[in-house]
PDB file of C-alpha atoms in Angstrom:
ATOM      1  CA  MET O   1       1.522 -10.661  21.399  1.00  0.00           C
ATOM      2  CA  ALA O   2       2.943  -7.393  20.703  1.00  0.00           C
ATOM      3  CA  SER O   3       1.926  -4.425  22.916  1.00  0.00           C
ATOM      4  CA  LEU O   4      -0.810  -1.903  21.751  1.00  0.00           C
ATOM      5  CA  SER O   5       1.689   0.845  21.375  1.00  0.00           C
ATOM      6  CA  THR O   6       3.840  -1.273  19.024  1.00  0.00           C
ATOM      7  CA  MET O   7       0.819  -2.572  17.022  1.00  0.00           C
ATOM      8  CA  GLU O   8      -0.313   1.128  16.533  1.00  0.00           C
ATOM      9  CA  ARG O   9       3.164   2.109  15.427  1.00  0.00           C
ATOM     10  CA  HIS O  10       3.394  -0.871  12.736  1.00  0.00           C
ATOM     11  CA  LEU O  11      -0.033   0.058  11.543  1.00  0.00           C
ATOM     12  CA  ALA O  12       0.945   3.818  11.319  1.00  0.00           C
ATOM     13  CA  GLU O  13       4.067   2.659   9.294  1.00  0.00           C
ATOM     14  CA  ALA O  14       1.920   0.433   7.029  1.00  0.00           C
ATOM     15  CA  GLU O  15      -0.531   3.532   6.482  1.00  0.00           C
ATOM     16  CA  GLY O  16       2.453   5.702   5.536  1.00  0.00           C
ATOM     17  CA  ARG O  17       3.894   2.928   2.997  1.00  0.00           C
ATOM     18  CA  ALA O  18       0.086   2.411   1.494  1.00  0.00           C
ATOM     19  CA  ALA O  19      -0.123   6.179   1.151  1.00  0.00           C
ATOM     20  CA  GLU O  20       3.396   6.192  -0.738  1.00  0.00           C
ATOM     21  CA  GLY O  21       2.575   3.298  -2.920  1.00  0.00           C
ATOM     22  CA  ILE O  22      -0.523   4.652  -4.029  1.00  0.00           C
ATOM     23  CA  ARG O  23       1.382   7.929  -4.899  1.00  0.00           C
ATOM     24  CA  HIS O  24       4.063   6.024  -6.798  1.00  0.00           C
ATOM     25  CA  LEU O  25       1.236   4.021  -8.563  1.00  0.00           C
ATOM     26  CA  GLN O  26      -0.480   7.338  -9.670  1.00  0.00           C
ATOM     27  CA  ARG O  27       2.609   8.765 -10.922  1.00  0.00           C
ATOM     28  CA  GLN O  28       3.477   5.548 -12.933  1.00  0.00           C
ATOM     29  CA  ARG O  29      -0.033   5.546 -14.502  1.00  0.00           C
ATOM     30  CA  GLU O  30       0.472   9.280 -15.484  1.00  0.00           C
ATOM     31  CA  ILE O  31       3.910   8.473 -17.161  1.00  0.00           C
ATOM     32  CA  ALA O  32       2.389   5.740 -19.112  1.00  0.00           C
ATOM     33  CA  SER O  33      -0.504   7.819 -20.239  1.00  0.00           C
ATOM     34  CA  GLU O  34       2.010  10.352 -21.433  1.00  0.00           C
ATOM     35  CA  LEU O  35       4.276   7.952 -23.150  1.00  0.00           C
ATOM     36  CA  GLU O  36       1.293   6.281 -24.981  1.00  0.00           C
ATOM     37  CA  ARG O  37       0.052   9.817 -25.845  1.00  0.00           C
ATOM     38  CA  ASP O  38       3.458  10.714 -27.326  1.00  0.00           C
ATOM     39  CA  GLY O  39       3.536   7.568 -29.152  1.00  0.00           C
ATOM     40  CA  HIS O  40       6.362   5.826 -27.224  1.00  0.00           C
ATOM     41  CA  ASP O  41       6.570   2.118 -26.361  1.00  0.00           C
ATOM     42  CA  THR O  42       4.794   1.632 -22.870  1.00  0.00           C
ATOM     43  CA  THR O  43       5.690  -1.870 -22.356  1.00  0.00           C
ATOM     44  CA  GLN O  44       8.106  -1.275 -19.455  1.00  0.00           C
ATOM     45  CA  SER O  45       5.793   1.436 -17.900  1.00  0.00           C
ATOM     46  CA  LYS O  46       2.650  -0.777 -18.100  1.00  0.00           C
ATOM     47  CA  THR O  47       4.683  -3.688 -16.555  1.00  0.00           C
ATOM     48  CA  LEU O  48       5.934  -1.536 -13.726  1.00  0.00           C
ATOM     49  CA  CYS O  49       2.387  -0.524 -13.165  1.00  0.00           C
ATOM     50  CA  ALA O  50       1.250  -4.070 -12.804  1.00  0.00           C
ATOM     51  CA  THR O  51       4.140  -4.812 -10.260  1.00  0.00           C
ATOM     52  CA  PHE O  52       3.115  -1.737  -8.350  1.00  0.00           C
ATOM     53  CA  GLU O  53      -0.590  -2.690  -8.441  1.00  0.00           C
ATOM     54  CA  THR O  54       0.460  -6.102  -7.192  1.00  0.00           C
ATOM     55  CA  SER O  55       2.701  -4.822  -4.396  1.00  0.00           C
ATOM     56  CA  LEU O  56       0.223  -2.434  -3.470  1.00  0.00           C
ATOM     57  CA  ALA O  57      -2.466  -4.988  -3.010  1.00  0.00           C
ATOM     58  CA  MET O  58      -0.255  -7.144  -0.831  1.00  0.00           C
ATOM     59  CA  LEU O  59       0.624  -3.859   1.224  1.00  0.00           C
ATOM     60  CA  LEU O  60      -3.105  -2.917   1.639  1.00  0.00           C
ATOM     61  CA  ALA O  61      -4.039  -6.528   2.852  1.00  0.00           C
ATOM     62  CA  TYR O  62      -1.180  -6.430   5.437  1.00  0.00           C
ATOM     63  CA  ARG O  63      -2.375  -3.068   6.556  1.00  0.00           C
ATOM     64  CA  ASP O  64      -6.114  -4.248   6.934  1.00  0.00           C
ATOM     65  CA  ARG O  65      -4.695  -7.352   8.820  1.00  0.00           C
ATOM     66  CA  LEU O  66      -2.971  -4.971  11.010  1.00  0.00           C
ATOM     67  CA  ARG O  67      -6.187  -2.757  11.655  1.00  0.00           C
ATOM     68  CA  GLU O  68      -8.063  -5.906  12.466  1.00  0.00           C
ATOM     69  CA  GLU O  69      -5.500  -7.292  14.933  1.00  0.00           C
ATOM     70  CA  LEU O  70      -5.207  -3.904  16.661  1.00  0.00           C
ATOM     71  CA  LYS O  71      -9.018  -3.839  16.941  1.00  0.00           C
ATOM     72  CA  SER O  72      -8.977  -7.226  18.508  1.00  0.00           C
ATOM     73  CA  ALA O  73      -6.237  -6.379  20.817  1.00  0.00           C
ATOM     74  CA  GLN O  74      -7.999  -3.324  22.112  1.00  0.00           C
ATOM     75  CA  ARG O  75     -11.175  -5.138  22.564  1.00  0.00           C
ATOM     76  CA  PHE O  76      -9.245  -7.700  24.605  1.00  0.00           C
ATOM     77  CA  ALA O  77      -7.439  -4.931  26.596  1.00  0.00           C
ATOM     78  CA  GLN O  78     -10.653  -3.446  27.640  1.00  0.00           C
ATOM     79  CA  LYS O  79     -12.101  -6.608  29.377  1.00  0.00           C
TER      80      LYS O  79
END
């Protein structure tokens, strides 16, 4: 098992990537809306949004798993 400090670092990295992923998805949604508003084809933009959503969901699940593993390890370390 990884040390608590390693687990905390991994969680912090995952938190940062998740925040960045959320920003990218929000921006891509804005772009898709702008394209649609201006009458442009949004197929690629919407496909990219769907890809971002899938990737973000996997990243958030990973982050949540790291949170639970860290909580468990912290409880174990306190015993």
